[in-house]
GROMACS .gro file of C-alpha atoms in nm:
model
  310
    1UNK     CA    1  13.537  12.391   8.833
    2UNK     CA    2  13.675  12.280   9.141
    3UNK     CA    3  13.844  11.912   9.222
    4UNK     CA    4  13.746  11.737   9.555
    5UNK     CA    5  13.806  11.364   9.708
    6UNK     CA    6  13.525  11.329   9.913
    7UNK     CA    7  13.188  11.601   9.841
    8UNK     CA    8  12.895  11.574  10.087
    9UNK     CA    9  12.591  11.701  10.047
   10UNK     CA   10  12.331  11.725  10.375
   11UNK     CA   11  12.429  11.931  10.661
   12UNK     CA   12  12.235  11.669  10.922
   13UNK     CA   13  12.338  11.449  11.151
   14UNK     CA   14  12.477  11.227  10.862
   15UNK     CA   15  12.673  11.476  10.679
   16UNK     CA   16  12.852  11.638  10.967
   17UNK     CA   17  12.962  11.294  11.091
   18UNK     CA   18  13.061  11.180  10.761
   19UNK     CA   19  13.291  11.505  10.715
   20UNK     CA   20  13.402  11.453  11.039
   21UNK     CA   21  13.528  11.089  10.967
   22UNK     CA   22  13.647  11.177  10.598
   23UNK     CA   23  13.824  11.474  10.727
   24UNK     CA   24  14.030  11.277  10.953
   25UNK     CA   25  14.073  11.078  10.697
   26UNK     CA   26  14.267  11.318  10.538
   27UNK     CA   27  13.988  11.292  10.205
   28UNK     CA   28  13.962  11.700  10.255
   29UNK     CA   29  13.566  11.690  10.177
   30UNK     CA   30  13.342  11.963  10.065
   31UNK     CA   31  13.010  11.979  10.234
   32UNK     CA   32  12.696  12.126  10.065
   33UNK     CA   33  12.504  12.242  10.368
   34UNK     CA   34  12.183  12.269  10.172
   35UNK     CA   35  11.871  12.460  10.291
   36UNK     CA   36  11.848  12.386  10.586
   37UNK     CA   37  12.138  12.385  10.829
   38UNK     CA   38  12.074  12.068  11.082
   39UNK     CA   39  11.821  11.917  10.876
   40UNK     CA   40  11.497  11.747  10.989
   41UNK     CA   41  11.651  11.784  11.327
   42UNK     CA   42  11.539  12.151  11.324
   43UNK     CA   43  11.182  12.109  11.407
   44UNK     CA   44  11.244  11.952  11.755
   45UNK     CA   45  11.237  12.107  12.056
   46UNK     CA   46  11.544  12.002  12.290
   47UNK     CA   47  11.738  11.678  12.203
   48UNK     CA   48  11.744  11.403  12.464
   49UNK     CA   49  11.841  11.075  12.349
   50UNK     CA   50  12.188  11.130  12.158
   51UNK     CA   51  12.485  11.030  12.384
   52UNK     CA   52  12.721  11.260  12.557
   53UNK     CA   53  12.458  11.509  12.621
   54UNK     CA   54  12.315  11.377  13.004
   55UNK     CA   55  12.141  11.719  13.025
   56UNK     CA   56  11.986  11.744  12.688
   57UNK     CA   57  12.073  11.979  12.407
   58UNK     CA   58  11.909  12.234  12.178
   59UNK     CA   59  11.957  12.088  11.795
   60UNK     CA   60  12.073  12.392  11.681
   61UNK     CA   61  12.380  12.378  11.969
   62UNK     CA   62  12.428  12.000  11.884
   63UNK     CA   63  12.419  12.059  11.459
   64UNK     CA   64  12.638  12.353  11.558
   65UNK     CA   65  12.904  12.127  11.748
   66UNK     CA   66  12.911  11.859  11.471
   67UNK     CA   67  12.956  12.116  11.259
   68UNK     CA   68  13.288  12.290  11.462
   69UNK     CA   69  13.393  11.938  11.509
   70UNK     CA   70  13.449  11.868  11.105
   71UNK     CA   71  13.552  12.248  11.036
   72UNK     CA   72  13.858  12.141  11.349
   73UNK     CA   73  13.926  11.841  11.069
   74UNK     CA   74  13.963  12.043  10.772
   75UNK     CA   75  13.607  12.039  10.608
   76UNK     CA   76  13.511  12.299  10.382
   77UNK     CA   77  13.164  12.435  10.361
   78UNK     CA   78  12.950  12.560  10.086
   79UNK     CA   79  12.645  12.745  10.137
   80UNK     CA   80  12.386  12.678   9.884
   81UNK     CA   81  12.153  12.382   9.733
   82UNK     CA   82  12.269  12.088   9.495
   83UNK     CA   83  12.069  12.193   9.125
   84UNK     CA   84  12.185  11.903   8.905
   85UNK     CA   85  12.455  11.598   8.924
   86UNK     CA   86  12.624  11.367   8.672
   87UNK     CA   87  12.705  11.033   8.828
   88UNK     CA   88  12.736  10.871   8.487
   89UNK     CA   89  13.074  11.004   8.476
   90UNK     CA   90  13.397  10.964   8.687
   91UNK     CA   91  13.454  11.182   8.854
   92UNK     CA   92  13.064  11.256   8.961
   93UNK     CA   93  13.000  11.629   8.870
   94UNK     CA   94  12.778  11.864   9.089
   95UNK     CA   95  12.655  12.144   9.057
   96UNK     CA   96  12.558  12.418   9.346
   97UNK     CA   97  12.274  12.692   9.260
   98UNK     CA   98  12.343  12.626   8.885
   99UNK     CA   99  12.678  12.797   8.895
  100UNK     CA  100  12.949  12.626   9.087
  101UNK     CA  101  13.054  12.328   8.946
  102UNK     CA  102  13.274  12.080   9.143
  103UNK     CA  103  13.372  11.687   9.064
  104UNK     CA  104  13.418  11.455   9.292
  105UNK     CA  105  13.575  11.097   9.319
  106UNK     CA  106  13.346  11.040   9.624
  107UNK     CA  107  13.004  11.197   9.672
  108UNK     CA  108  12.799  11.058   9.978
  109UNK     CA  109  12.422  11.168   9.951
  110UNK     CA  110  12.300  11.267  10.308
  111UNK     CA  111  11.965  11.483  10.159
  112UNK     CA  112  11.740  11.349  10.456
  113UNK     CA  113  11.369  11.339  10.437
  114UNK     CA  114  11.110  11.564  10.533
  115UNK     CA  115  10.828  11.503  10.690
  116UNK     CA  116  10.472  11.533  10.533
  117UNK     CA  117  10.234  11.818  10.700
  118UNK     CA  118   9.885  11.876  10.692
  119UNK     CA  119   9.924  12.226  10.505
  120UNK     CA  120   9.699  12.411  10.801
  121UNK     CA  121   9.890  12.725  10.894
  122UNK     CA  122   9.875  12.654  11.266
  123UNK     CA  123  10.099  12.341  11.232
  124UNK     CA  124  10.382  12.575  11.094
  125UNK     CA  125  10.299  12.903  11.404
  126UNK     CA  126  10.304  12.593  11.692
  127UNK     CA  127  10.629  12.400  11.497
  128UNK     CA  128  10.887  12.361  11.804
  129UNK     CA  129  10.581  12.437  12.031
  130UNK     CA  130  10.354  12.148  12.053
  131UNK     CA  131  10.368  12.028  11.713
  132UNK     CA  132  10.584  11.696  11.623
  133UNK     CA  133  10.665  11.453  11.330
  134UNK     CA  134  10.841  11.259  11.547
  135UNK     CA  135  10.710  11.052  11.876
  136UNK     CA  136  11.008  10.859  11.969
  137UNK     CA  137  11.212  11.179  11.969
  138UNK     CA  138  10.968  11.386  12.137
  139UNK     CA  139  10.727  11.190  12.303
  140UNK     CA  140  10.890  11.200  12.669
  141UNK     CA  141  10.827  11.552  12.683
  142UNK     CA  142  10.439  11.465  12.702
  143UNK     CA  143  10.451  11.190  13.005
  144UNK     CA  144  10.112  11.169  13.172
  145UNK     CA  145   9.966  11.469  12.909
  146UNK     CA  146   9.714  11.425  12.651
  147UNK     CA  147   9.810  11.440  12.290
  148UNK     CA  148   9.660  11.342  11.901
  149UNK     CA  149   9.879  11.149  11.706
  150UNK     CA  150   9.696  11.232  11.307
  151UNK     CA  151   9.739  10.941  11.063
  152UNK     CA  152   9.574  10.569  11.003
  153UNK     CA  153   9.851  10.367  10.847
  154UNK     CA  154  10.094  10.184  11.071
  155UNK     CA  155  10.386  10.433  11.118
  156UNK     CA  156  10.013  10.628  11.295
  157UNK     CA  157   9.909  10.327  11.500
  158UNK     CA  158  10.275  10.273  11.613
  159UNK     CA  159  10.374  10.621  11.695
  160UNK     CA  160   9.989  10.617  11.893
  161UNK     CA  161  10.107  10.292  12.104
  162UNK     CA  162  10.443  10.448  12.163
  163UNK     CA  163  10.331  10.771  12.300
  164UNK     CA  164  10.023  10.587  12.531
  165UNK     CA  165  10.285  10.449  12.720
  166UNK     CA  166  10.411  10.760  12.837
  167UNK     CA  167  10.099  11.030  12.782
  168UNK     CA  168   9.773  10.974  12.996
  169UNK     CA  169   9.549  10.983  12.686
  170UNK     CA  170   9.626  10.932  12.304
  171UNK     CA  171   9.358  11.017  12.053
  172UNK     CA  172   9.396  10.892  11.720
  173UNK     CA  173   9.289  11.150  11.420
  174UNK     CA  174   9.195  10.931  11.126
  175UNK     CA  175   9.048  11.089  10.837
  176UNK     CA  176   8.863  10.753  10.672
  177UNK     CA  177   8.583  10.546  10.854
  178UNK     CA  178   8.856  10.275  10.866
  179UNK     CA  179   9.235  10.196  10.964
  180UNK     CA  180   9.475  10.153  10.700
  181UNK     CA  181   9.754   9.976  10.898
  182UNK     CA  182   9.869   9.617  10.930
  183UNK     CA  183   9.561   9.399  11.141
  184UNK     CA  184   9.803   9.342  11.404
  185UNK     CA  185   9.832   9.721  11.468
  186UNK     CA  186   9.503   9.791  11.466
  187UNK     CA  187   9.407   9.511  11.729
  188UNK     CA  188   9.709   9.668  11.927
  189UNK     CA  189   9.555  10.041  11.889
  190UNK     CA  190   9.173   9.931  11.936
  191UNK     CA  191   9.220   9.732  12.246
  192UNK     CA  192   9.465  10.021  12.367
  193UNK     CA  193   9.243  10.165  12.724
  194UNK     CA  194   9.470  10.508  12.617
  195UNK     CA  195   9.400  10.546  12.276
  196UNK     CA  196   9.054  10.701  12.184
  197UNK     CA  197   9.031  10.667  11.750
  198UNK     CA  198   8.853  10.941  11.625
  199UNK     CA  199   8.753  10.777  11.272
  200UNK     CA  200   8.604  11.062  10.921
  201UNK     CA  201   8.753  11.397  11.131
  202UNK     CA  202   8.992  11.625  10.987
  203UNK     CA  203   9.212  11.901  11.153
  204UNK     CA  204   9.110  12.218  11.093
  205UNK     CA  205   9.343  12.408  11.296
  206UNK     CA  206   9.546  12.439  11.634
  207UNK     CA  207   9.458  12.639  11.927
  208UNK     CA  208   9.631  12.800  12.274
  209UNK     CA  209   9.842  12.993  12.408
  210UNK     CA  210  10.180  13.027  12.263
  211UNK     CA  211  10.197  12.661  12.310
  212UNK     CA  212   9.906  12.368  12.119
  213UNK     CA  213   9.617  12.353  12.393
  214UNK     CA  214   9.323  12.206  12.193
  215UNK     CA  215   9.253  12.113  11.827
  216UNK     CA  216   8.922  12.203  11.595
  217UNK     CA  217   8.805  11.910  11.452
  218UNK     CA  218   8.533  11.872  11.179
  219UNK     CA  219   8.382  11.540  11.166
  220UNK     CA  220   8.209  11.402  10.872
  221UNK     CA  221   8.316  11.693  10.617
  222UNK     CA  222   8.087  11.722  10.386
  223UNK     CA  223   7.815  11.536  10.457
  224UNK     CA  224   7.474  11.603  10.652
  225UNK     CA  225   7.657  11.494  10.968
  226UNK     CA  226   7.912  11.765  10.985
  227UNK     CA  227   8.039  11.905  11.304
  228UNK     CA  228   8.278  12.079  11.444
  229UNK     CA  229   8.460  11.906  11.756
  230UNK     CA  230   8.728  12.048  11.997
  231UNK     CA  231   8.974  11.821  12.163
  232UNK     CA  232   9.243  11.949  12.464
  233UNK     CA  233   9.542  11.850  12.382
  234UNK     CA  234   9.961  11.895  12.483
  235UNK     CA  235  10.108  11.798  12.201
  236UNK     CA  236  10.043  11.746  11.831
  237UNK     CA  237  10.244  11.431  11.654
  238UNK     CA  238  10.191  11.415  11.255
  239UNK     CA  239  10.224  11.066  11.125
  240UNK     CA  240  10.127  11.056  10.773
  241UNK     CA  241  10.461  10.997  10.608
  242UNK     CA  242  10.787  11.126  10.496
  243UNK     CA  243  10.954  11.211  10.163
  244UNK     CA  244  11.280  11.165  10.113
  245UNK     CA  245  11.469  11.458   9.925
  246UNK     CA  246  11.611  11.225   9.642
  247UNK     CA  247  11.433  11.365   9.351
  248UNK     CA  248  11.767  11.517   9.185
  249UNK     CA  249  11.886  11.150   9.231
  250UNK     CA  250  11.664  10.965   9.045
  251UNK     CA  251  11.816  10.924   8.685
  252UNK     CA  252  12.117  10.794   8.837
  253UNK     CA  253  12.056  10.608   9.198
  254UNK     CA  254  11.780  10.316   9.255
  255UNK     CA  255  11.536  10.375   9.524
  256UNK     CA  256  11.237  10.219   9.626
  257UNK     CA  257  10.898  10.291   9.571
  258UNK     CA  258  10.861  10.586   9.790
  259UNK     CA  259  11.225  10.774   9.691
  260UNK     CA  260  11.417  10.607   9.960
  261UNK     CA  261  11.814  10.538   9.790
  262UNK     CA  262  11.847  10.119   9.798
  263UNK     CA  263  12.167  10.026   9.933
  264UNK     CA  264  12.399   9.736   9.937
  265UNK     CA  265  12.272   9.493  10.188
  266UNK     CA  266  12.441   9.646  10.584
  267UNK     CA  267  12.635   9.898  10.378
  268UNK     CA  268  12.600  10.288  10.226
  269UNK     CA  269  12.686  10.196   9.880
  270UNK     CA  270  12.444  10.297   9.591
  271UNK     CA  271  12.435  10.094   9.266
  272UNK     CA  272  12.692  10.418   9.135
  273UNK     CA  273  13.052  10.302   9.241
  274UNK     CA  274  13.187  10.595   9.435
  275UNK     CA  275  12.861  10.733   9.564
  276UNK     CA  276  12.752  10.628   9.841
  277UNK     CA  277  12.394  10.722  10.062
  278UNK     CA  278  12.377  10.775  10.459
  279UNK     CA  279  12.063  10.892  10.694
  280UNK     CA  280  11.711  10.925  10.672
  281UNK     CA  281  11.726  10.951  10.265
  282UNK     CA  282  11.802  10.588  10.249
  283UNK     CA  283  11.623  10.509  10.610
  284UNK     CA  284  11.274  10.460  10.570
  285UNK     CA  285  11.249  10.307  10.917
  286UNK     CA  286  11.429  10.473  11.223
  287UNK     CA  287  11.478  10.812  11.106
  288UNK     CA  288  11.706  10.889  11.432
  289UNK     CA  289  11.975  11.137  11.494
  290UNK     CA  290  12.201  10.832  11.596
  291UNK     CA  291  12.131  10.578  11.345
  292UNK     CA  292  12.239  10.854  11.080
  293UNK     CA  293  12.552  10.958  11.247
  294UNK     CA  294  12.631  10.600  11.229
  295UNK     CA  295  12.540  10.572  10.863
  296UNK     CA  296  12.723  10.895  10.775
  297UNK     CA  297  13.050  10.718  10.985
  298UNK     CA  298  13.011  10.418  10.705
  299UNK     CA  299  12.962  10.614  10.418
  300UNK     CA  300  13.302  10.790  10.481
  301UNK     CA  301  13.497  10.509  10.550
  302UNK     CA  302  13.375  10.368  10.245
  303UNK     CA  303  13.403  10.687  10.021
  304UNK     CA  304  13.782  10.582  10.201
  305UNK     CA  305  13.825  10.247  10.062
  306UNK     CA  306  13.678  10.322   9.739
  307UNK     CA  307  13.920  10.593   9.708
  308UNK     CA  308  14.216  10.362   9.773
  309UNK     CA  309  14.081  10.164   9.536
  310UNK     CA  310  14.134  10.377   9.260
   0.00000   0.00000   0.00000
């Protein structure tokens, strides 16, 4: 068993930062990198809208520079995934691939989200290449292109208005004869010249050339009225939702409805003294690269105070 200040666990945007700023700290944290090395980050294709990077950067360059930047503090890594916590003690106790056991006076929870697919196997083959779950962070890489945006619900209708002012044509792949989002969005998406809604069609797969070029539609499944549409598209968006990975959380930390970790008002604090949540686990809203660095930034400096505290 092995003694730490300051444990992290998320190797995103939000962990690196927050091992960056308790490292300086002098807290000496341990950071879980998880499965996935960058986090939801990953499945873009260049990164253009994080500061000091006028050019744009590859995620895995910019995760890989966080990352050099909190080994230069003193940050220890551990390869592997979180299998079971204790925050009903003190120190919090966690466990890595059911073996290593570590305890912590400060654990900040940086787990991310992930974001819900269709379960075709095209979406995965044209991942990086066409296919997004994310409009404001790729959407300028579609000006005056055609795209589908595939959802009903609001987070659809907004990403659908974001990306028609910057794409020449939006289409709007709704699965129901009917628009689950606010009535506000919907005016806003119906009255959008851009935005064609394709209401009861499903995605059957992509299509093209190393890169998305077209979608198969099937409208009406089921029914008499079935048929098979194709659509010419750029780029691929999947709005349907996001899950954040708190489910080895939830005996100990409060979330809302949907698994997102409730926080203290402005700040990262959980209702567990000492642990603390930053980035898109407890963000249901801007899921950006920045606003988590920002968040992980908080969470150390209060994994800081708390530790003063003591």
């Amino acid at each position: 068993m092995t003694h730490v200040q300051c444990l992290i666990i998320g190797s995103g945007p939000a962990g690196y930062t927050a091992a960056i700023y308790a490292a300086r700290a002098n807290l000496t944290p341990v950071l879980i990198e998880g499965p996935q090395t960058g986090g939801q980050l990953m499945i873009t294709t260049e990164v253009e809208n994080f500061p000091g990077y006028p050019e744009g950067v590859e995620p895995f360059q910019m995760m890989a520079d966080m990352r050099s930047q909190a080994e230069r503090f003193g940050t220890q890594f551990v390869s592997g995934c979180v299998t079971r916590v204790d925050f009903s003690c003190s120190p919090k106790l966690v466990v890595v691939e059911d073996t290593d056991e570590y305890t912590a006076d400060t654990v900040i929870v940086a787990t991310g989200a992930s974001a819900k697919f269709l379960g075709i196997p095209s979406e995965e083959a044209y991942r990086g290449h066409g296919v997004s779950a994310c409009a404001t962070c790729d959407g300028f890489f579609y000006r005056r292109k055609t795209v589908a945006v595939v959802g009903g619900g609001d987070t659809a209708c907004g990403e659908a208005e974001y990306l028609a002012g910057l794409c020449s044509k939006v289409y709007l792949i709704v699965r129901k004869p009917f628009l689950r989002a606010s009535q506000i969005m919907q005016q806003r998406v119906l009255n959008n010249p851009k935005i064609e809604v394709l209401f009861e069609h499903n995605t059957l797969t992509l299509t093209g050339e190393n890169k998305v070029q077209g979608a198969d539609l099937v409208y009406r499944k089921g029914t008499p009225d079935e048929e098979i549409r194709h659509i010419e598209i750029d780029g691929f968006f999947l709005a349907i939702g996001h899950k954040p990975n708190t489910d080895l959380f939830a005996d100990y930390l409060n979330r809302d409805e949907e698994g997102y970790i409730l926080t203290e008002a402005d700040s990262p604090r959980t209702n567990v003294p000492g642990v603390f949540a930053a980035g898109d686990c407890a963000d249901p809203h801007y899921r950006q690269a920045i606003v988590a660095a920002g968040s992980g930034c908080k969470a150390a400096i209060e994994a800081d105070r708390y530790i003063k505290s003591l």
